[in-house]
PDB file of C-alpha atoms in Angstrom:
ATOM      1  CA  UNK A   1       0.000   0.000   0.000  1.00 37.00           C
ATOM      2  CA  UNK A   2       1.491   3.464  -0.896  1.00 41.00           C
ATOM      3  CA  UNK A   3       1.539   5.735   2.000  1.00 41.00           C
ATOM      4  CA  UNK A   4       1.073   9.701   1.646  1.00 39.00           C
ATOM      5  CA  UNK A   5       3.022  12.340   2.799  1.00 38.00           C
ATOM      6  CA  UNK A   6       0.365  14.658   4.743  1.00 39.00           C
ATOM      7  CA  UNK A   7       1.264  17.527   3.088  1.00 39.00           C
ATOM      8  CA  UNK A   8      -0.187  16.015   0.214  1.00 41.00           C
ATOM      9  CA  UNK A   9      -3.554  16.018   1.884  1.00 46.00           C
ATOM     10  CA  UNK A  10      -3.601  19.517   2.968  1.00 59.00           C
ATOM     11  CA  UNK A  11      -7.462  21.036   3.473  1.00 66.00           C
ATOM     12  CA  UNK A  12      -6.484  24.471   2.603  1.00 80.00           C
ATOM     13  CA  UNK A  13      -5.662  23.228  -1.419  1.00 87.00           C
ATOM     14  CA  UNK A  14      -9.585  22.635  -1.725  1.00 92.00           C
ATOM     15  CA  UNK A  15     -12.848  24.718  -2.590  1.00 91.00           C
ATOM     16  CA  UNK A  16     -15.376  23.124  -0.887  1.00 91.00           C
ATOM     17  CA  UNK A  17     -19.169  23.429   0.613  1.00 92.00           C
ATOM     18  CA  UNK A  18     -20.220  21.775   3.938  1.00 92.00           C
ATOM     19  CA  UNK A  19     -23.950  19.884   3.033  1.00 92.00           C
ATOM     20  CA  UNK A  20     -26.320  18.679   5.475  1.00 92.00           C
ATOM     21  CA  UNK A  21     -24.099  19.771   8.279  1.00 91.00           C
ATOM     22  CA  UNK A  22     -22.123  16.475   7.844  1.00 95.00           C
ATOM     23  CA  UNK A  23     -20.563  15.942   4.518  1.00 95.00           C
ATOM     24  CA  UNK A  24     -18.125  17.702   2.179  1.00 94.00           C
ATOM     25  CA  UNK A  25     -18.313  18.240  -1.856  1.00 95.00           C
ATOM     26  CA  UNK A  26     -15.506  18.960  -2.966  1.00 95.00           C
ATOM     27  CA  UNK A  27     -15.762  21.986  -5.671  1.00 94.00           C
ATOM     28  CA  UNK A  28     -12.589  22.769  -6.797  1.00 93.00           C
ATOM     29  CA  UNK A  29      -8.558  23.631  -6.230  1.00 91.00           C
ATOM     30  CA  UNK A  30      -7.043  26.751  -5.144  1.00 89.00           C
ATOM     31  CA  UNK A  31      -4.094  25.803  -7.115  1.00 88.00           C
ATOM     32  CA  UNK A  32      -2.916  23.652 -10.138  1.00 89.00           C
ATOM     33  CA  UNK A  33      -0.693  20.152  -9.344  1.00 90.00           C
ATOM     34  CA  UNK A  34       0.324  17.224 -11.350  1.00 94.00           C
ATOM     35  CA  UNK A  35      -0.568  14.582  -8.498  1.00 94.00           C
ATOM     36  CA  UNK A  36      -4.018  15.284  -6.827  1.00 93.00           C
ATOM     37  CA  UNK A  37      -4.602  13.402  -3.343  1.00 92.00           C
ATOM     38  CA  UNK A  38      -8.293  14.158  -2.252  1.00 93.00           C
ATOM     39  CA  UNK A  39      -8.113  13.835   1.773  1.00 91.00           C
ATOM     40  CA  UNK A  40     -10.673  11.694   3.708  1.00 92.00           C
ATOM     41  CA  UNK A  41     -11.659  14.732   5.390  1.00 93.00           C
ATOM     42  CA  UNK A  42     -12.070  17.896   5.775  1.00 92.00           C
ATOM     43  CA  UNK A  43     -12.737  20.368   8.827  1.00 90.00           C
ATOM     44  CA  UNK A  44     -13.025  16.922  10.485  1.00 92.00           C
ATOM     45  CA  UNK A  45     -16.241  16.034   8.037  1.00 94.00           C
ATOM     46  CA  UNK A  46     -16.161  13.044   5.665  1.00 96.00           C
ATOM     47  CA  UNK A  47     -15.150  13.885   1.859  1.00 95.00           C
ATOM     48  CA  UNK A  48     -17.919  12.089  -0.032  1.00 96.00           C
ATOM     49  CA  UNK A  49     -18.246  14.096  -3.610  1.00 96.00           C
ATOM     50  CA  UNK A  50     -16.153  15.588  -6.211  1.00 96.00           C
ATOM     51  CA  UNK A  51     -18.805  18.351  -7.772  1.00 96.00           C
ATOM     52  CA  UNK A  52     -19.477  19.395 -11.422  1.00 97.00           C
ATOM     53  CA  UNK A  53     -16.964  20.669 -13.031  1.00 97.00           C
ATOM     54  CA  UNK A  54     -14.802  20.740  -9.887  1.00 97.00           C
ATOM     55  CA  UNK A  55     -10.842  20.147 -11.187  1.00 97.00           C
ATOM     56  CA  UNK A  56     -12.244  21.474 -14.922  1.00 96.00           C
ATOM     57  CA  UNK A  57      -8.642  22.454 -16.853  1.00 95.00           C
ATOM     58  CA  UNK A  58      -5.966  21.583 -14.716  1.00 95.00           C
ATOM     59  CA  UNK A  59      -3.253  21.234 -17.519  1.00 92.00           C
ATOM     60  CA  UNK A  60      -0.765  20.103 -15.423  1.00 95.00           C
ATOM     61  CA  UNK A  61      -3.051  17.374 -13.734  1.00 96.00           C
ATOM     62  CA  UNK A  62      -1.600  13.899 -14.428  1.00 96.00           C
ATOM     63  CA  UNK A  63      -2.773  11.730 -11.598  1.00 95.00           C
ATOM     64  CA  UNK A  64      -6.003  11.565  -9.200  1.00 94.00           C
ATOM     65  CA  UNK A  65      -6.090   9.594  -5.851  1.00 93.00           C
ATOM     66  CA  UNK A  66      -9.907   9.444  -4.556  1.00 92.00           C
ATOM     67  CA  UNK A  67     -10.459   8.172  -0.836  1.00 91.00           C
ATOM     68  CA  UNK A  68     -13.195   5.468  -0.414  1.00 88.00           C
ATOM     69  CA  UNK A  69     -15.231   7.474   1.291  1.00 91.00           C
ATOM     70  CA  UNK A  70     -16.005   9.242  -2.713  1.00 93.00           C
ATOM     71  CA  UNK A  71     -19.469   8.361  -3.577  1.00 90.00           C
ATOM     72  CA  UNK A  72     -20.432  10.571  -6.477  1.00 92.00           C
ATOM     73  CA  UNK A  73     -18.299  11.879  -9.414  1.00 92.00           C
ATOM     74  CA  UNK A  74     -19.536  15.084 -10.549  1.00 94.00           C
ATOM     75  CA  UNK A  75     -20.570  16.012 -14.339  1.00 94.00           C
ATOM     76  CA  UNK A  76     -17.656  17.004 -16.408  1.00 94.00           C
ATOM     77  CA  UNK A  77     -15.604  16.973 -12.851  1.00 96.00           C
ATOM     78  CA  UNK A  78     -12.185  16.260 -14.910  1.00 95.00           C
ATOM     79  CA  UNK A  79     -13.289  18.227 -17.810  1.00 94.00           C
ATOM     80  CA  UNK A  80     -10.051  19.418 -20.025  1.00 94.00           C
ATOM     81  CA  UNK A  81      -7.649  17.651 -17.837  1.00 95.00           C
ATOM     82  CA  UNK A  82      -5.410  17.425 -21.241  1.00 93.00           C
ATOM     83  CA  UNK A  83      -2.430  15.550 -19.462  1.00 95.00           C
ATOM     84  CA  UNK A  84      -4.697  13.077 -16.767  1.00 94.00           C
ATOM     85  CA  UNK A  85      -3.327   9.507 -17.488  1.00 92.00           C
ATOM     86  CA  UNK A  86      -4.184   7.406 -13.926  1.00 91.00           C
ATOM     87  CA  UNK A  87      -7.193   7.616 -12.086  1.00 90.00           C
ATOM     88  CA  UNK A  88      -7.617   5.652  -9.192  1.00 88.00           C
ATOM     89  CA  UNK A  89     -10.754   5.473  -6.758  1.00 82.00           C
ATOM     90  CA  UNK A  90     -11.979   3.034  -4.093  1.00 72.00           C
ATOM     91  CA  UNK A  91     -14.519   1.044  -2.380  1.00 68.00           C
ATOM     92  CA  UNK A  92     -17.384   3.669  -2.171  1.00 77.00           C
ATOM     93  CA  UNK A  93     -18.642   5.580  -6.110  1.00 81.00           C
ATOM     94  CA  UNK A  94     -21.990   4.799  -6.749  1.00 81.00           C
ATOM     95  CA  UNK A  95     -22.617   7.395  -9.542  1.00 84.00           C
ATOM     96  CA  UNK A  96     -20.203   8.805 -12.029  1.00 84.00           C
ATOM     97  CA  UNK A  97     -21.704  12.117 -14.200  1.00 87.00           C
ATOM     98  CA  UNK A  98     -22.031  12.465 -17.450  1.00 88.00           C
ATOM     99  CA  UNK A  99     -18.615  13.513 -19.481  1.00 89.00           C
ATOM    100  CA  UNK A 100     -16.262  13.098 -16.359  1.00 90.00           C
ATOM    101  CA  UNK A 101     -13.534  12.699 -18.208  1.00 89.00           C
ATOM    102  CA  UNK A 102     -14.288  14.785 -21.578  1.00 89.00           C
ATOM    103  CA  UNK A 103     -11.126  15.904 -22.886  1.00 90.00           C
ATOM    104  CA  UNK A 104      -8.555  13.982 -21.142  1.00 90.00           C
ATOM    105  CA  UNK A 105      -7.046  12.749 -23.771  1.00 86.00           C
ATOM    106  CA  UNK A 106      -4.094  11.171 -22.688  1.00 89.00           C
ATOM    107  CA  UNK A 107      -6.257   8.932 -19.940  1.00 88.00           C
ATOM    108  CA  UNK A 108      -4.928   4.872 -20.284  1.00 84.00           C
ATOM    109  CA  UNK A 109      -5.482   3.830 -16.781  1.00 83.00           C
ATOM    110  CA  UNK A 110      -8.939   4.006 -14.757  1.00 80.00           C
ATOM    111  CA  UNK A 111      -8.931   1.570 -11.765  1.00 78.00           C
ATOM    112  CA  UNK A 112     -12.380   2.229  -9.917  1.00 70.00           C
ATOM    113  CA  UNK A 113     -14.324  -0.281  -7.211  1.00 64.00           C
ATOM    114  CA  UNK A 114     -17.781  -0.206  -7.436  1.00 55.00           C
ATOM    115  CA  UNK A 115     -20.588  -0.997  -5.293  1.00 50.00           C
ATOM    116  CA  UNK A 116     -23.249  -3.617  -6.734  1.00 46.00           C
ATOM    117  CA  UNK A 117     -25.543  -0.397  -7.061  1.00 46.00           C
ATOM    118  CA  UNK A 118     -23.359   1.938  -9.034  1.00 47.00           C
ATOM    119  CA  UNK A 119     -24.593   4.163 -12.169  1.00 49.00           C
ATOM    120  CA  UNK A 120     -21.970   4.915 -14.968  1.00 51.00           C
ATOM    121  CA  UNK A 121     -23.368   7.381 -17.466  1.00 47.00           C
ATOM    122  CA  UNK A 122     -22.841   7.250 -21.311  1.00 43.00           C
ATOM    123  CA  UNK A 123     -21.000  10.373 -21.191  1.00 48.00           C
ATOM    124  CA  UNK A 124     -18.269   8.958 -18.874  1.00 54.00           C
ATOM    125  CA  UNK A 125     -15.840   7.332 -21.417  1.00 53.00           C
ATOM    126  CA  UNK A 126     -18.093   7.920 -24.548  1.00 46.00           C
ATOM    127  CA  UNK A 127     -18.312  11.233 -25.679  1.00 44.00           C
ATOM    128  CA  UNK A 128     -20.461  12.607 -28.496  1.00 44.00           C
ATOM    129  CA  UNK A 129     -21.195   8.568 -29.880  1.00 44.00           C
ATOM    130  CA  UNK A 130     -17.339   8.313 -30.127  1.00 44.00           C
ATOM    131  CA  UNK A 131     -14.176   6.638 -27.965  1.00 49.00           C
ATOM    132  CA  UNK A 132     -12.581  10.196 -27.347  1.00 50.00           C
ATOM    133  CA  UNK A 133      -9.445   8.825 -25.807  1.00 51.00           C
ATOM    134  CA  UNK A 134      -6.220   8.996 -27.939  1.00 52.00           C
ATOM    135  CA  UNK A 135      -4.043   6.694 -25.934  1.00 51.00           C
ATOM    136  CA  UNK A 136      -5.009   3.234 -25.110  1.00 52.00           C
ATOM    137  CA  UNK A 137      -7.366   2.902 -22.092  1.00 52.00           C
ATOM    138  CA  UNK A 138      -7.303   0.218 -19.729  1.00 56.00           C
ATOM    139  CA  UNK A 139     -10.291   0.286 -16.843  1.00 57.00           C
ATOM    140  CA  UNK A 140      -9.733  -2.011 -14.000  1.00 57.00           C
ATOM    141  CA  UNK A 141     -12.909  -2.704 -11.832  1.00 52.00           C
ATOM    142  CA  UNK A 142     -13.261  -5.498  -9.017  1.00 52.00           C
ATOM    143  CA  UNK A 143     -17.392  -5.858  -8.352  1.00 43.00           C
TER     144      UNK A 143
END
């Protein structure tokens, strides 16, 4: 198991809105990075969704770490990530928006565990009736 520096997880990196009084969305970065660690928490409340549109054009962005406490993948939220290539999530997404990874054309490795009741929308890896992906992709899921 990799472990994380914790300055990789700092709270003060992240845009985000407290809902229901108990949970966290994440809704952006304050600043650009090629490695993206979401933390577990936040303000001592559990991280449980990246929003719409919420790490849209990070040029630099090449790799995302989601905790397992992620349960929803906002529309578009990788939208224009031009140099994403790894995406790895755990345990907990149940729904994954439409066009999540739109643009990201140098994506070729998507490992994501789903629940039995999880929701991927056309939009996800399909864009526009097409395969938008340049590189090859490999998805890895364990049901």
């Amino acid at each position: 198991m990799r472990r994380f520096s914790e300055e990789l997880f700092r709270e003060e990196l992240f845009l985000y809105e407290v809902m229901d009084e108990s949970m966290i969305r994440i809704c952006g970065c304050k600043e650009e990075m090629s490695s993206l660690y979401i933390p577990e928490t936040i303000a001592g409340l559990p991280v449980v969704q990246i929003g719409d549109y919420a790490f849209k054009d990070m040029t630099i962005l090449a790799e995302v770490f989601l905790p397992s406490g992620i349960t929803y993948l906002g529309d578009h939220a990788f939208y224009g990530c031009q140099n994403l290539t790894s995406v790895s999530a755990f345990d907990g997404i149940r729904y994954v928006g439409d066009g999540v990874f739109k643009g990201c054309d140098k994506l070729c490795k998507v490992f994501f565990t789903f629940s039995s009741s999880h929701s991927l929308f056309k939009g996800t890896f399909i864009v526009d009736g097409i395969f938008p992906f340049k590189a090859p992709l490999t998805i890895s899921s364990r049901f």
